[in-house]
Coordinates of C-alpha atoms in Angstrom, one line a residue:
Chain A
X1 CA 0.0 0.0 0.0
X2 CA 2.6 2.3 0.7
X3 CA 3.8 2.1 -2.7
X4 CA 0.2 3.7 -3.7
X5 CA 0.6 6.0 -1.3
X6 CA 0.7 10.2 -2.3
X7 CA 3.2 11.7 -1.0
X8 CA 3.3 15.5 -1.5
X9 CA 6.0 17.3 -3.5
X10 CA 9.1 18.8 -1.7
X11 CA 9.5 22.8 -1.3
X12 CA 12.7 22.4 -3.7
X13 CA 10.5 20.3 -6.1
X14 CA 7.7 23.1 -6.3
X15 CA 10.2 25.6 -6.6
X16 CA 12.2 24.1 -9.1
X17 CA 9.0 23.3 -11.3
X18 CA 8.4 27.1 -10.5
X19 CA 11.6 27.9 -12.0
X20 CA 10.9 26.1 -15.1
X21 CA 7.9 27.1 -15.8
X22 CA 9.3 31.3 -16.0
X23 CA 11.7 30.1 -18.2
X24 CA 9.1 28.0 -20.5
X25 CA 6.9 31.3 -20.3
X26 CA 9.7 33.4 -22.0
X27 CA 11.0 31.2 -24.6
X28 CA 7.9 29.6 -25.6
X29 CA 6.7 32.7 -27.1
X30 CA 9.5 33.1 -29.0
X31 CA 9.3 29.9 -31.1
X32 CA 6.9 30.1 -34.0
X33 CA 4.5 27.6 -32.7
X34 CA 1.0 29.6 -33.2
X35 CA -0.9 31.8 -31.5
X36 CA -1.4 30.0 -28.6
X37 CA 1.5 30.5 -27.7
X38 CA 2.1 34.1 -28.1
X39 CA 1.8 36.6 -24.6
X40 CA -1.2 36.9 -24.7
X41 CA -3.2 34.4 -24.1
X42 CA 0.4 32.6 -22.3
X43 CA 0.8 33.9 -18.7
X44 CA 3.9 35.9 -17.4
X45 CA 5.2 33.4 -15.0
X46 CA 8.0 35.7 -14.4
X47 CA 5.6 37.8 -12.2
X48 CA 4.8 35.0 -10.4
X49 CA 8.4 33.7 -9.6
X50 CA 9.4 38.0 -8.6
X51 CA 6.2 37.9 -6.4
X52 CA 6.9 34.5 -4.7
X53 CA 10.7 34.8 -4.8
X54 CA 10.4 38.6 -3.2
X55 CA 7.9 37.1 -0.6
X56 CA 10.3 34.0 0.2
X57 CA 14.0 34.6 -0.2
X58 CA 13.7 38.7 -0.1
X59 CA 17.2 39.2 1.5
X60 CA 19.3 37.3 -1.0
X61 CA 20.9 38.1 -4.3
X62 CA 19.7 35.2 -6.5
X63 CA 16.2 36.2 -6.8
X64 CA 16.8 39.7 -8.2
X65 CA 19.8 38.9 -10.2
X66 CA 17.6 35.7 -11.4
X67 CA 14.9 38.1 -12.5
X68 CA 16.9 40.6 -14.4
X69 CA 19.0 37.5 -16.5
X70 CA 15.2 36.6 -17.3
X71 CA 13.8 40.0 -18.6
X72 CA 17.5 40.0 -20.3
X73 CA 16.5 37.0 -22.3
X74 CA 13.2 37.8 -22.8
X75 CA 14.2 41.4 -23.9
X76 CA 16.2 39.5 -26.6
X77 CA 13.9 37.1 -27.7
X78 CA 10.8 39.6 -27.9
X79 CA 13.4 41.8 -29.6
X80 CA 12.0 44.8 -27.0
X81 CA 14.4 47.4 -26.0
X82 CA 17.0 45.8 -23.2
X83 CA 15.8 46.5 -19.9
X84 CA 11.9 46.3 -20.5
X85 CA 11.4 43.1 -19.1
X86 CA 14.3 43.5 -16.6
X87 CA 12.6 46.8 -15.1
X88 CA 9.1 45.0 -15.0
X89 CA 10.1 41.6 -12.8
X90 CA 12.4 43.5 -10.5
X91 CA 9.6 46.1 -10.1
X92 CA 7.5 43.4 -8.8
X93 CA 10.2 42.0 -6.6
X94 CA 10.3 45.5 -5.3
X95 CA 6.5 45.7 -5.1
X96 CA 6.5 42.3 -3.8
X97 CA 9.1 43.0 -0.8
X98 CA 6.7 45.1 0.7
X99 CA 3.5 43.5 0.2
X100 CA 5.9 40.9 1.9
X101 CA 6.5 43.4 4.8
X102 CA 2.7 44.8 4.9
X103 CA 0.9 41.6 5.6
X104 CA 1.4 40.2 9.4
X105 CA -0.8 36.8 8.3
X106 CA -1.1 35.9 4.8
X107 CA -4.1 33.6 3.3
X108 CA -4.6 32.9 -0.5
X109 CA -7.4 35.7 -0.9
X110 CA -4.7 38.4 0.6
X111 CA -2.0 37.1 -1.4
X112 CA -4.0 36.7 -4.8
X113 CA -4.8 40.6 -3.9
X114 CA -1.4 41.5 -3.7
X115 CA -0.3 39.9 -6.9
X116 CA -3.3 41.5 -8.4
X117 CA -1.9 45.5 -7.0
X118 CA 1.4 44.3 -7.8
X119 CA 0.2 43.2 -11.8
X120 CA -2.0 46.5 -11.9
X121 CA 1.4 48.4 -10.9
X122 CA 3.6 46.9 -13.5
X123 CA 1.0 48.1 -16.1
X124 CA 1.0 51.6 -14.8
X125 CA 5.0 51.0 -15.2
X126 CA 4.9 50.2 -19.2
X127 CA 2.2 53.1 -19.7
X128 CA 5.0 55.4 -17.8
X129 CA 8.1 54.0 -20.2
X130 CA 5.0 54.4 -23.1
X131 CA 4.7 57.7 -22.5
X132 CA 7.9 59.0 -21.4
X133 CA 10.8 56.8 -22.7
X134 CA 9.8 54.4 -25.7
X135 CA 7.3 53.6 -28.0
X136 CA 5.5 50.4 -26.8
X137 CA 2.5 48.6 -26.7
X138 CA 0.5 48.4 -23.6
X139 CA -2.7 47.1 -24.2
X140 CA -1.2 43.6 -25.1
X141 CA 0.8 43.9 -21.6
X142 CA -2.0 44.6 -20.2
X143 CA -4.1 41.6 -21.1
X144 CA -0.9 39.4 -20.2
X145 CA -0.6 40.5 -16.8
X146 CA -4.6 40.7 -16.4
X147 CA -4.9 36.8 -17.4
X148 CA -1.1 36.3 -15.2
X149 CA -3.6 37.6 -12.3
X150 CA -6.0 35.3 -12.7
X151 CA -4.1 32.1 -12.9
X152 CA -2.4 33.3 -9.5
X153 CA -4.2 31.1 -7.2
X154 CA -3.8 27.7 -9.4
X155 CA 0.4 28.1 -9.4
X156 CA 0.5 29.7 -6.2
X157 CA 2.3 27.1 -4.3
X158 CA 5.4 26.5 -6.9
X159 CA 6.3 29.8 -5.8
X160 CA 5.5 30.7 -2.3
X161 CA 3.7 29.7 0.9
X162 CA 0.4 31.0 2.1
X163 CA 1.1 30.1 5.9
X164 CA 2.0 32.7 8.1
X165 CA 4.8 30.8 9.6
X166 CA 6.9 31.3 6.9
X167 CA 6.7 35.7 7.0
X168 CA 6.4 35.8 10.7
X169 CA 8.7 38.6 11.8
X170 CA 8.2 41.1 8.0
X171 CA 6.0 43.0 10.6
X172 CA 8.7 43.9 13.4
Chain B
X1 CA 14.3 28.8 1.5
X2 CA 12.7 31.3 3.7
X3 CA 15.1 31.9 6.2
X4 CA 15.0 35.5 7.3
X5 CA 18.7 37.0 7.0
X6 CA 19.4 40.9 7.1
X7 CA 15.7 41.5 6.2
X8 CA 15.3 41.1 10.2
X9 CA 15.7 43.8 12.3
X10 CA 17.3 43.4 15.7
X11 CA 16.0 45.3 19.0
X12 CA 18.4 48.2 18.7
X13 CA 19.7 48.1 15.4
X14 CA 19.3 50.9 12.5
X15 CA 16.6 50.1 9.6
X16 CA 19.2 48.4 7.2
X17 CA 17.7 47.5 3.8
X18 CA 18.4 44.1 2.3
X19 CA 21.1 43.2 -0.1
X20 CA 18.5 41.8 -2.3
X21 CA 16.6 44.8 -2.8
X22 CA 19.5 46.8 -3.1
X23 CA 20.9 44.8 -6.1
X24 CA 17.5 45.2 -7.5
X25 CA 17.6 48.8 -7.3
X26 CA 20.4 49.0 -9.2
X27 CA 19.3 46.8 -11.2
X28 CA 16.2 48.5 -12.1
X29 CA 18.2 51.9 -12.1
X30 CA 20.8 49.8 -15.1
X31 CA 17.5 48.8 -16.8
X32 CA 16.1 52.4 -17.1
X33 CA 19.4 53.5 -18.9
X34 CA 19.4 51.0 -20.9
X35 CA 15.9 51.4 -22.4
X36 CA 16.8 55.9 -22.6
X37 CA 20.1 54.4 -24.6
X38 CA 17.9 52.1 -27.2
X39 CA 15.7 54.5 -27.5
X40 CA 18.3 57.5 -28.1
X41 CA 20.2 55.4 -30.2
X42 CA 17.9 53.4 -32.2
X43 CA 17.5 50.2 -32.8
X44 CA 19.6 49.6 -36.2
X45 CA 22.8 50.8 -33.9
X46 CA 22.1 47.8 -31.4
X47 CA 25.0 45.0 -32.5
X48 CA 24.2 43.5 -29.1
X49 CA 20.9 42.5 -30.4
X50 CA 21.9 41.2 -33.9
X51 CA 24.5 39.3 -32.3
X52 CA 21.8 37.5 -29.7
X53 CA 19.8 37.3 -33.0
X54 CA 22.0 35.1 -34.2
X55 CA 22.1 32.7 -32.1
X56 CA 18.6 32.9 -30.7
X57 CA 18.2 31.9 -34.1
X58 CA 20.3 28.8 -34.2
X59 CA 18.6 27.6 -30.9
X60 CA 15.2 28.2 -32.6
X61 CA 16.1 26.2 -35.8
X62 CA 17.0 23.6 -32.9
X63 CA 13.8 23.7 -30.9
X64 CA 11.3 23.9 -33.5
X65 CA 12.8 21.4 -35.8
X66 CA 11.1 18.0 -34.3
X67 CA 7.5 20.9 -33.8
X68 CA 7.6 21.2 -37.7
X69 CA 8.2 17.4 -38.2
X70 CA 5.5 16.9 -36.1
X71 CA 3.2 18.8 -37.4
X72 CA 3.3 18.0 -41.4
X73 CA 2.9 14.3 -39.3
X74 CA -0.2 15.2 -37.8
X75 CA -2.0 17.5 -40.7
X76 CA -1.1 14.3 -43.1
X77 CA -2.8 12.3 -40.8
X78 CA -6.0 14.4 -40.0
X79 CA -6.2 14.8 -43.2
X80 CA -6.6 10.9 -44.0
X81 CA -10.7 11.7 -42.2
X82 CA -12.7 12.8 -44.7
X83 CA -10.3 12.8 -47.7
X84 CA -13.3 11.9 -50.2
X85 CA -15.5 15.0 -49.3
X86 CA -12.8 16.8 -49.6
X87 CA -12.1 15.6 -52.9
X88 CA -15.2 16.5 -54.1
X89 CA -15.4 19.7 -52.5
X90 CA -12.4 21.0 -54.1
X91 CA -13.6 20.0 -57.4
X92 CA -16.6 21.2 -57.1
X93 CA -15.0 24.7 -56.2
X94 CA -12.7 23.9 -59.5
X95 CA -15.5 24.0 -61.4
X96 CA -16.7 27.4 -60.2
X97 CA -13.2 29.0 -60.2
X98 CA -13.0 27.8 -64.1
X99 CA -16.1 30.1 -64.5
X100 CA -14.1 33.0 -62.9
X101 CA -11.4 32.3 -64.4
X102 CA -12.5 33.4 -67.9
X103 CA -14.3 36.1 -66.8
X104 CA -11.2 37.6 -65.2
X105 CA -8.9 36.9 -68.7
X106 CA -11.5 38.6 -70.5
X107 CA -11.5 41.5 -68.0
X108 CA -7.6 41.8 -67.8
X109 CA -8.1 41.5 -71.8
X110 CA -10.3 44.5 -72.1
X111 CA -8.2 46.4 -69.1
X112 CA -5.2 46.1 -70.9
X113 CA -6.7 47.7 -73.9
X114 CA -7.7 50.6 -72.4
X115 CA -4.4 51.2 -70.4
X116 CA -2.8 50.7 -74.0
X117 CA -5.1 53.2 -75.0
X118 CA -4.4 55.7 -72.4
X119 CA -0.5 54.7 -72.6
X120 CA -0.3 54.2 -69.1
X121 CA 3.0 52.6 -67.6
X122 CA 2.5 49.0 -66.6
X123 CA 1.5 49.1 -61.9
X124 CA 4.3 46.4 -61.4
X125 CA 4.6 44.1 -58.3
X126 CA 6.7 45.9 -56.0
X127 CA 7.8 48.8 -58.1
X128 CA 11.5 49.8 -57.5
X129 CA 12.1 46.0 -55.8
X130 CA 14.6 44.0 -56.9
X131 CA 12.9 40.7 -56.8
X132 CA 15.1 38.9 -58.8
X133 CA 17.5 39.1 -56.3
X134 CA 15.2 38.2 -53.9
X135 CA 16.8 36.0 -50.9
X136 CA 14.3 33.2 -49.2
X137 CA 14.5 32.4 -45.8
X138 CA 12.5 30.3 -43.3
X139 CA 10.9 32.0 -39.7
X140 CA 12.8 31.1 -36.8
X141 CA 11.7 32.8 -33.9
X142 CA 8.8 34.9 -33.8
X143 CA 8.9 37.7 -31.0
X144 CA 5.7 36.5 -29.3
X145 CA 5.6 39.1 -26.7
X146 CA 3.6 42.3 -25.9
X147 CA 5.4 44.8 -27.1
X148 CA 7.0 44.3 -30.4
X149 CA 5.4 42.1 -33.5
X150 CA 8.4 41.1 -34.7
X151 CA 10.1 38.2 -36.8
X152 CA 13.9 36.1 -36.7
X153 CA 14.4 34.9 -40.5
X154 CA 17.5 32.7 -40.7
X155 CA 19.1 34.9 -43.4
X156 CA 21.4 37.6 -42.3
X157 CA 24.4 39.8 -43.8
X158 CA 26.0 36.4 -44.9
X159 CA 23.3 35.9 -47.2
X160 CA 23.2 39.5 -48.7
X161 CA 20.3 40.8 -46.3
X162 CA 20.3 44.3 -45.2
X163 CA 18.4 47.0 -43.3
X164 CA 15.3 48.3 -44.9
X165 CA 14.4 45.2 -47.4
X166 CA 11.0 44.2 -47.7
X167 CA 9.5 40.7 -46.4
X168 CA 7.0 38.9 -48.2
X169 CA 5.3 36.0 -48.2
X170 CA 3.0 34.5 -50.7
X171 CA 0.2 36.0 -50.0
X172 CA 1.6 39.7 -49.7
X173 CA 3.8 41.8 -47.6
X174 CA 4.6 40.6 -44.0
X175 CA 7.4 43.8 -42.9
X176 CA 10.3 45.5 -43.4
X177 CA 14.3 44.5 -42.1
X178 CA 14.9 46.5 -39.4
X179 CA 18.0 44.5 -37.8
X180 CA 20.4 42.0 -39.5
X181 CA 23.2 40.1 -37.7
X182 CA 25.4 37.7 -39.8
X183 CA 23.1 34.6 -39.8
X184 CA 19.6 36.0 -39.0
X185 CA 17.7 39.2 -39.3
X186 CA 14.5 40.9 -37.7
X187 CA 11.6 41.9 -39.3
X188 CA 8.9 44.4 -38.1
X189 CA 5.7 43.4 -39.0
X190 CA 3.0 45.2 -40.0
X191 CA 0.8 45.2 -37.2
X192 CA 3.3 46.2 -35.0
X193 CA 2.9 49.3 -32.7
X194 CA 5.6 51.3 -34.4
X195 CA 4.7 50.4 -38.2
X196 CA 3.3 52.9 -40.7
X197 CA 2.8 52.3 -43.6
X198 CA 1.4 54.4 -46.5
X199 CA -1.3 52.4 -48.7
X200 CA -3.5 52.8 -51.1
X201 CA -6.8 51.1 -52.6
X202 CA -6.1 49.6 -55.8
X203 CA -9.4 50.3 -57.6
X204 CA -10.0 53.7 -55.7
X205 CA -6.8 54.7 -55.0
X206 CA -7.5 55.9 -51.7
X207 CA -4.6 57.0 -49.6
X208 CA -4.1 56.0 -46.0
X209 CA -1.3 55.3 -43.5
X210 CA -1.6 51.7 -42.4
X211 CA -1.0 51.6 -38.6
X212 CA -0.1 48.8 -36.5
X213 CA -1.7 48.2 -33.2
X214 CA -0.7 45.0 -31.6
X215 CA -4.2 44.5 -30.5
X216 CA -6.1 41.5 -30.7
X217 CA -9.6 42.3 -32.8
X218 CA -11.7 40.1 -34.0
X219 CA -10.5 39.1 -37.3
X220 CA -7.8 37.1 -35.4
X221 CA -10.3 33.9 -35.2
X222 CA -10.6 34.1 -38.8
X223 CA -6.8 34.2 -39.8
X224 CA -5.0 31.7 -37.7
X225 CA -1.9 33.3 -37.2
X226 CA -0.2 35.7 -34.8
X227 CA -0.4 38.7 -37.6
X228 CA -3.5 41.2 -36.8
X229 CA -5.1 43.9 -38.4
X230 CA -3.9 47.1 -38.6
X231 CA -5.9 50.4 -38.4
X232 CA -6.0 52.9 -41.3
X233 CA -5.2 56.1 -40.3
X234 CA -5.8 59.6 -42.5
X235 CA -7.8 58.5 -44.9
X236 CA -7.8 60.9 -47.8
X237 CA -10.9 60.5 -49.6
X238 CA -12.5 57.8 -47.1
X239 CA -15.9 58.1 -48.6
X240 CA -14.5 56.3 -52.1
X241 CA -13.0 53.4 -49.9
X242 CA -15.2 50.0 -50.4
X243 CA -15.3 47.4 -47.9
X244 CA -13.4 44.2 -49.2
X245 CA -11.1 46.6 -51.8
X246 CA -7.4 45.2 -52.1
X247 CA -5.1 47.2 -50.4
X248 CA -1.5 47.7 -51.5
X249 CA 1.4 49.8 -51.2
X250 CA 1.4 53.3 -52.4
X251 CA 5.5 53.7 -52.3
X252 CA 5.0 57.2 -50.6
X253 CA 7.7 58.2 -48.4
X254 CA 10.3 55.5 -50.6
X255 CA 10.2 53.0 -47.7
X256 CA 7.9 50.5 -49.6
X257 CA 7.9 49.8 -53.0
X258 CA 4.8 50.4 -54.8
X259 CA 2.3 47.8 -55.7
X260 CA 2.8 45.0 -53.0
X261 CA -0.7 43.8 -51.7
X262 CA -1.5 43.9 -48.3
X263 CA -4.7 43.0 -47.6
X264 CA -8.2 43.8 -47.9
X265 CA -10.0 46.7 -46.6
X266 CA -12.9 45.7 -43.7
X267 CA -15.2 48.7 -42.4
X268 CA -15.3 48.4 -38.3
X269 CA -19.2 48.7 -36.5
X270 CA -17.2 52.4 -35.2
X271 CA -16.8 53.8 -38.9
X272 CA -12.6 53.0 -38.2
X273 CA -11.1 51.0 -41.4
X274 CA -8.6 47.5 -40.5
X275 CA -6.7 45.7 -43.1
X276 CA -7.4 41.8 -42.8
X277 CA -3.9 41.3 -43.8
X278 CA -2.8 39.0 -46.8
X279 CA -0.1 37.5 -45.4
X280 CA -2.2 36.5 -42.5
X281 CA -4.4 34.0 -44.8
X282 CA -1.9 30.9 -43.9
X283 CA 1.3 30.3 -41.2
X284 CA 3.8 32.4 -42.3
X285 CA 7.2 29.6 -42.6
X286 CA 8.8 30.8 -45.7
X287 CA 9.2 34.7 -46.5
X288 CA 11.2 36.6 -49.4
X289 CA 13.5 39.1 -48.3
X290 CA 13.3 41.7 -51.0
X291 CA 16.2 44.0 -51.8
X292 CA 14.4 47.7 -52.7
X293 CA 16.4 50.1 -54.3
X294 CA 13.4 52.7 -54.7
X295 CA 12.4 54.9 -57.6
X296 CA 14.7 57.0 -59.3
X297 CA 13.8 60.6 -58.5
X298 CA 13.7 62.8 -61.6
X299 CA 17.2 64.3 -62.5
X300 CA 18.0 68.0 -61.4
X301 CA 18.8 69.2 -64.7
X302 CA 16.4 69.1 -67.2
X303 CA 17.0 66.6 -70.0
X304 CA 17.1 67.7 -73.2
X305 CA 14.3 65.9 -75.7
X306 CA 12.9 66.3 -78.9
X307 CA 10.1 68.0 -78.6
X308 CA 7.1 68.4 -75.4
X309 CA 6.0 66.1 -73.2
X310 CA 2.9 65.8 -74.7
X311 CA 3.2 66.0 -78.4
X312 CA 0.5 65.2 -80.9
X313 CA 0.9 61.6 -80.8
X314 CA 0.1 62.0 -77.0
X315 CA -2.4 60.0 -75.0
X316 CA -4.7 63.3 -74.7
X317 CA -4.8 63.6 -78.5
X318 CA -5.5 59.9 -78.9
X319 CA -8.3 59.7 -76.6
X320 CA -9.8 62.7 -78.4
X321 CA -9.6 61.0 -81.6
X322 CA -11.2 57.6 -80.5
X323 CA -13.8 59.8 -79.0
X324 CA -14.6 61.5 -82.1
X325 CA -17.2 60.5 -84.8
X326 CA -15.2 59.0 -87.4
X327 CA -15.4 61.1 -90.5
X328 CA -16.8 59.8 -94.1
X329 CA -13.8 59.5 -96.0
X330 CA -12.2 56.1 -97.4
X331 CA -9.2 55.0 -95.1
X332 CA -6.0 55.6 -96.1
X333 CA -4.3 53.0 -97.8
X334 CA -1.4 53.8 -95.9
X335 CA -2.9 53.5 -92.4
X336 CA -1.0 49.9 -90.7
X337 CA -3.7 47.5 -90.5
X338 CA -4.9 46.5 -86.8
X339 CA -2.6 44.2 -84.8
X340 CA -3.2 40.5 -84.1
X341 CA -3.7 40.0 -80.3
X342 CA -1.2 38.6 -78.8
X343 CA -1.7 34.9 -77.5
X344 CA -2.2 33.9 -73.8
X345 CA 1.1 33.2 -72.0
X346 CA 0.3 30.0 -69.8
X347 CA 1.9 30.2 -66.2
X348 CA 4.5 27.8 -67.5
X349 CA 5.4 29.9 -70.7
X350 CA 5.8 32.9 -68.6
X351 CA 9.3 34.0 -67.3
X352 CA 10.0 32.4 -63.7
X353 CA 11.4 35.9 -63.1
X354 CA 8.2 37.9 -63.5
X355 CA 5.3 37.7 -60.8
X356 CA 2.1 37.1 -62.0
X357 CA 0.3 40.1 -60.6
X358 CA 2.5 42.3 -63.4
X359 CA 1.1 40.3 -66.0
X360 CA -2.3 40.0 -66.3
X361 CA -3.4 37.0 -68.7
X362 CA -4.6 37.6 -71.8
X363 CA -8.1 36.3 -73.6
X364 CA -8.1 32.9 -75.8
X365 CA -7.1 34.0 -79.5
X366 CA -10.6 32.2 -80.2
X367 CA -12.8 34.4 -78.3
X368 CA -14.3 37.3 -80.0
X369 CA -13.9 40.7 -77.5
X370 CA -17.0 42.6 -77.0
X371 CA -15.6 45.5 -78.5
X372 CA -13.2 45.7 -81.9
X373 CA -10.0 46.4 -81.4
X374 CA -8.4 49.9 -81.7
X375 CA -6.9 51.0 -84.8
X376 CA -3.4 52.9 -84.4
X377 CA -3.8 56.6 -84.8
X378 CA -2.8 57.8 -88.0
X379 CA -0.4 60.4 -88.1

C-alpha cells in the first residue's frame, strides 16, 4: 500500500517546477508555434516567480539577479528594448518585498490581492516607459498580466507559501 | 528557503535594507538606462541585439525542428478523415473558379486595352524591388511578446540581407528589415505598434497610413496566425473606400515599393477602417527578403528631348480621336492595319522571373472581344 501511497511534493521540487515554468513562459513565445503561444493568451510566470521569490528569499541576491537574467532573455527574444522586461520583474520583486512586509498573516485571498496591485502596478510602469521613454505597446501587456492575475491562485504554491509561519517577523 | 537573514531587524539596530533589494535597485536603475540608450540610439545601432539574434536563431532552428516534423505528421494524418468529401469539395469549387477564371482573362483582356489606349506605364509588383534578387529564408523565432510584432528569419548579412528590405510571403507583404546580424535578421511586422505604412486602394486609390496596433480584434479567429489587423489612419478621400477593396502599397515616403498587396479593406461597427492582412491568410514559414532600391527621382537638370511632353501623338490627342465621330472619308491605304492580339502566355510559358500580378493573362485567340480592337492613330 505504501507504494500507492501520495506523498506531496518537496518545497525544492515546487520551486524548481516554479523555475521552469518562467523560463518556459519566456522562450515559448519566441518559437513560432502559433498563436497559442504568443503573450497573450500565455501567462507571465516571471511575475509569479518575482512575487513569490520577493515574498520567500527577499534578502538574498539570486532572486533579483535571477529576475533581471530573465527579462534580459526575454528582452532579446521579444526583440523589446533591453531593460523592458528586466525593469518589469524587479519592479514586482520591489513591489513584492513590501507586500511581503505589509501583511502580518497571509491567506490565499490576501496574497492573490497582492499579486493582483502588484500586476496593476507593473502596467501603470509600461504606460509610464510608453509615455515618457519608448514607443510600446501596452494594451497587449496589459491583457498578459490581467490573465497572469488570474491564474495566481492555481500556481501559487510552486512559488511561495500561504502560511504565516513562513513571514512571521516582516511586521517587526 | 525562507530563512530571514538581514531582512530582520534586531531590538536596537538601524533600519538596514536588504542586499536583495538593493541589487535590485540597481538593477532596475541599469534597466532604465538601458531602455533611454535604445531609444536614443535606435534600434539599427544595437550590434548586441543582432548578435543575440543570431544565435537565438540557431537555438530556434534547434527547438522547433522535431515541432515542424511533427506537425506535417499530424496534418497528413488528419487529413486521412474525410479525404473523399474533400475531394469533391475542391472539385466542385474547381468547377466554379473555371467560370471566374475566364471572366477575369477577358477582364484583364479589355483592361489592358484601355491602359494601351491611355498609354499608361505598366502598376508592377513591387515597383523599385529587386525581386530577382530576392533572398528566401524560413521564420525562426517569432517575437511572441507584448510589445513588439516582430520576426527572426534565418538569413542575415552572410546571405546579402540588409536594413530596410521588404519581407513577403506569398500571400503579400509581412514587414520590413529593421536588424540583420550575420546569420539572421528581424523583421517588423505590419501590425506592430511602431509600423506605418502608407497604402492605397487599388481600384480607388484611396490614400491612407496603415497603422499597427498589436491589438487583438476580432478578425484574429478568422486568420490563424499571430499577424492582426492594422488600423488605417488619414484616410484621404474615405468616402471612395469599399469594404473588401485590395489594399496595397502606395511607395509614398520611398520605404515601400509600390504595388505590394497587403490585404483587404474591412469597415469596423465604429466607422474606423482595418486591413485583414494578406499575409495572415496561412502560417507564415517561408518569407522573401526583397532588396528595394526605390524609384529613381527625376534628375535636377532638365534633360534635353525632342520635342514636349505631350506632343501630338500624345495620350490626350489619342483619346480625343477615338472619341470623335469617325469622318466619311475612305481610309487611307497607308494606315498599318490592326494588330493581331497577342496569345495567352500560360503560367509555364511565362518568365520564372516575372510575378504574375504584373502580367495580367490575356483572352483565348478564339474568343471574339465585345468591342473591336483599336486601330493605331494615324499620323
Amino acid at each position: 500500500m505504501n507504494a500507492f501511497s501520495l506523498r506531496a511534493p518537496s518545497r525544492r521540487a515546487l520551486r524548481g517546477w516554479g523555475f521552469a515554468l518562467a523560463v518556459l513562459s519566456v522562450i515559448l513565445p519566441a518559437l513560432p508555434l502559433g498563436p497559442l503561444f504568443a503573450q497573450p493568451p500565455l501567462p507571465l510566470a516571471v511575475l509569479w516567480a518575482a512575487y513569490g521569490w520577493a515574498a520567500e528569499d527577499e534578502s538574498g541576491w539570486r532572486a533579483p539577479l535571477t529576475l533581471a537574467l530573465l527579462g534580459l532573455l526575454h528582452d532579446q527574444l521579444a526583440g523589446g528594448p533591453y531593460g523592458l522586461f528586466v525593469l518589469i520583474y524587479l519592479s514586482a520583486y520591489l513591489i513584492g518585498r513590501i507586500a511581503a512586509v505589509a501583511m502580518s498573516a497571509p491567506n490565499l485571498v490576501s496574497l492573490w490581492g497582492g499579486f493582483i496591485f502588484t500586476a496593476l502596478l507593473t502596467i501603470l510602469i509600461v504606460v509610464g516607459v510608453e509615455r515618457l521613454l519608448a514607443p510600446i505597446a501596452v494594451v497587449p501587456y496589459a491583457e498578459a498580466a490581467l490573465i497572469t492575475a488570474i491564474f495566481f491562485p492555481l500556481v501559487r504554491p510552486l512559488y511561495m507559501t500561504a502560511g504565516a509561519s513562513v513571514r512571521q517577523g516582516s511586521r517587526r | 528557503m525562507a530563512r530571514r537573514r538581514s531582512g530582520v531587524r534586531r531590538a536596537g539596530a538601524g533600519r538596514r535594507v536588504p542586499a536583495g533589494v538593493l541589487l535590485a535597485i540597481v538593477l532596475v536603475i541599469g534597466a532604465v538606462a538601458l531602455i533611454v540608450a535604445r531609444t536614443s540610439l535606435g534600434p539599427s545601432s544595437d550590434a548586441v541585439m543582432q548578435a543575440g539574434d543570431d544565435g537565438a536563431a540557431a537555438a530556434g532552428r534547434v527547438a522547433t525542428g522535431p515541432a515542424r516534423a511533427s506537425e506535417g505528421f499530424f496534418s497528413r494524418l488528419g487529413g486521412m478523415w474525410g479525404a473523399t468529401d474533400r475531394i469533391e469539395e475542391l472539385e466542385q469549387e474547381n468547377r466554379e473558379l473555371q467560370a471566374w477564371r475566364e471572366l477575369a482573362e477577358r477582364l484583364a483582356e479589355r483592361n489592358a486595352r484601355y491602359e494601351a489606349l491611355l498609354r499608361m506605364p505598366a502598376d508592377s509588383f513591387g515597383e523599385g524591388a529587386d525581386i530577382e534578387n530576392s533572398i528566401a529564408a524560413q521564420l525562426v523565432l517569432d517575437s511572441g511578446g507584448p510589445f513588439t510584432r516582430t520576426l527572426v528569419a534565418n538569413a542575415g548579412a552572410d546571405h546579402g540581407v540588409r536594413n530596410g528590405y521588404i519581407a513577403v510571403n506569398e500571400n503579400g507583404l509581412i514587414g520590413r528589415v529593421v536588424s540583420v546580424g550575420r546569420r539572421a535578421s528581424r523583421v517588423l511586422m505590419l501590425d506592430d505598434y511602431n509600423s506605418r505604412i502608407p497604402v492605397m486602394g487599388e481600384a480607388s486609390r484611396v490614400r491612407a497610413v496603415l497603422a499597427g496596433q498589436a491589438t487583438r480584434p476580432p478578425e484574429l479567429t478568422t486568420h490563424p496566425y499571430q499577424v492582426q489587423a492594422p488600423r488605417m489612419d488619414f484616410i484621404v478621400g474615405a468616402q471612395s473606400l469599399r469594404e473588401g477593396e485590395r489594399i496595397i502599397t502606395s511607395g509614398d515616403g520611398g520605404l515601400y515599393p509600390r504595388g505590394i498587396p497587403v490585404g483587404v479593406a474591412r469597415r469596423q461597427n465604429d466607422g474606423s477602417w482595418r486591413v485583414a492582412l494578406a499575409a495572415a491568410q496561412r502560417p507564415i514559414d517561408f518569407v522573401r527578403i526583397i532588396p528595394y532600391v526605390g524609384v529613381v527621382s527625376p534628375e535636377d537638370e532638365p534633360v534635353e528631348s525632342e520635342g514636349p511632353p505631350l506632343a501630338s501623338s500624345s495620350s490626350v490627342a489619342v483619346i480625343s480621336r477615338q472619341t470623335m465621330a469617325p469622318t466619311a472619308t475612305i481610309p487611307s491605304t497607308t494606315a498599318p492595319p490592326a494588330q493581331p492580339r497577342p496569345r495567352p502566355q500560360t503560367p509555364a510559358q511565362r518568365p520564372a522571373s516575372t510575378p504574375a500580378a504584373a502580367t495580367p493573362p490575356a483572352a483565348a485567340p478564339t474568343e471574339q472581344p465585345a468591342d473591336p480592337p483599336p486601330a493605331e492613330p494615324q499620323e
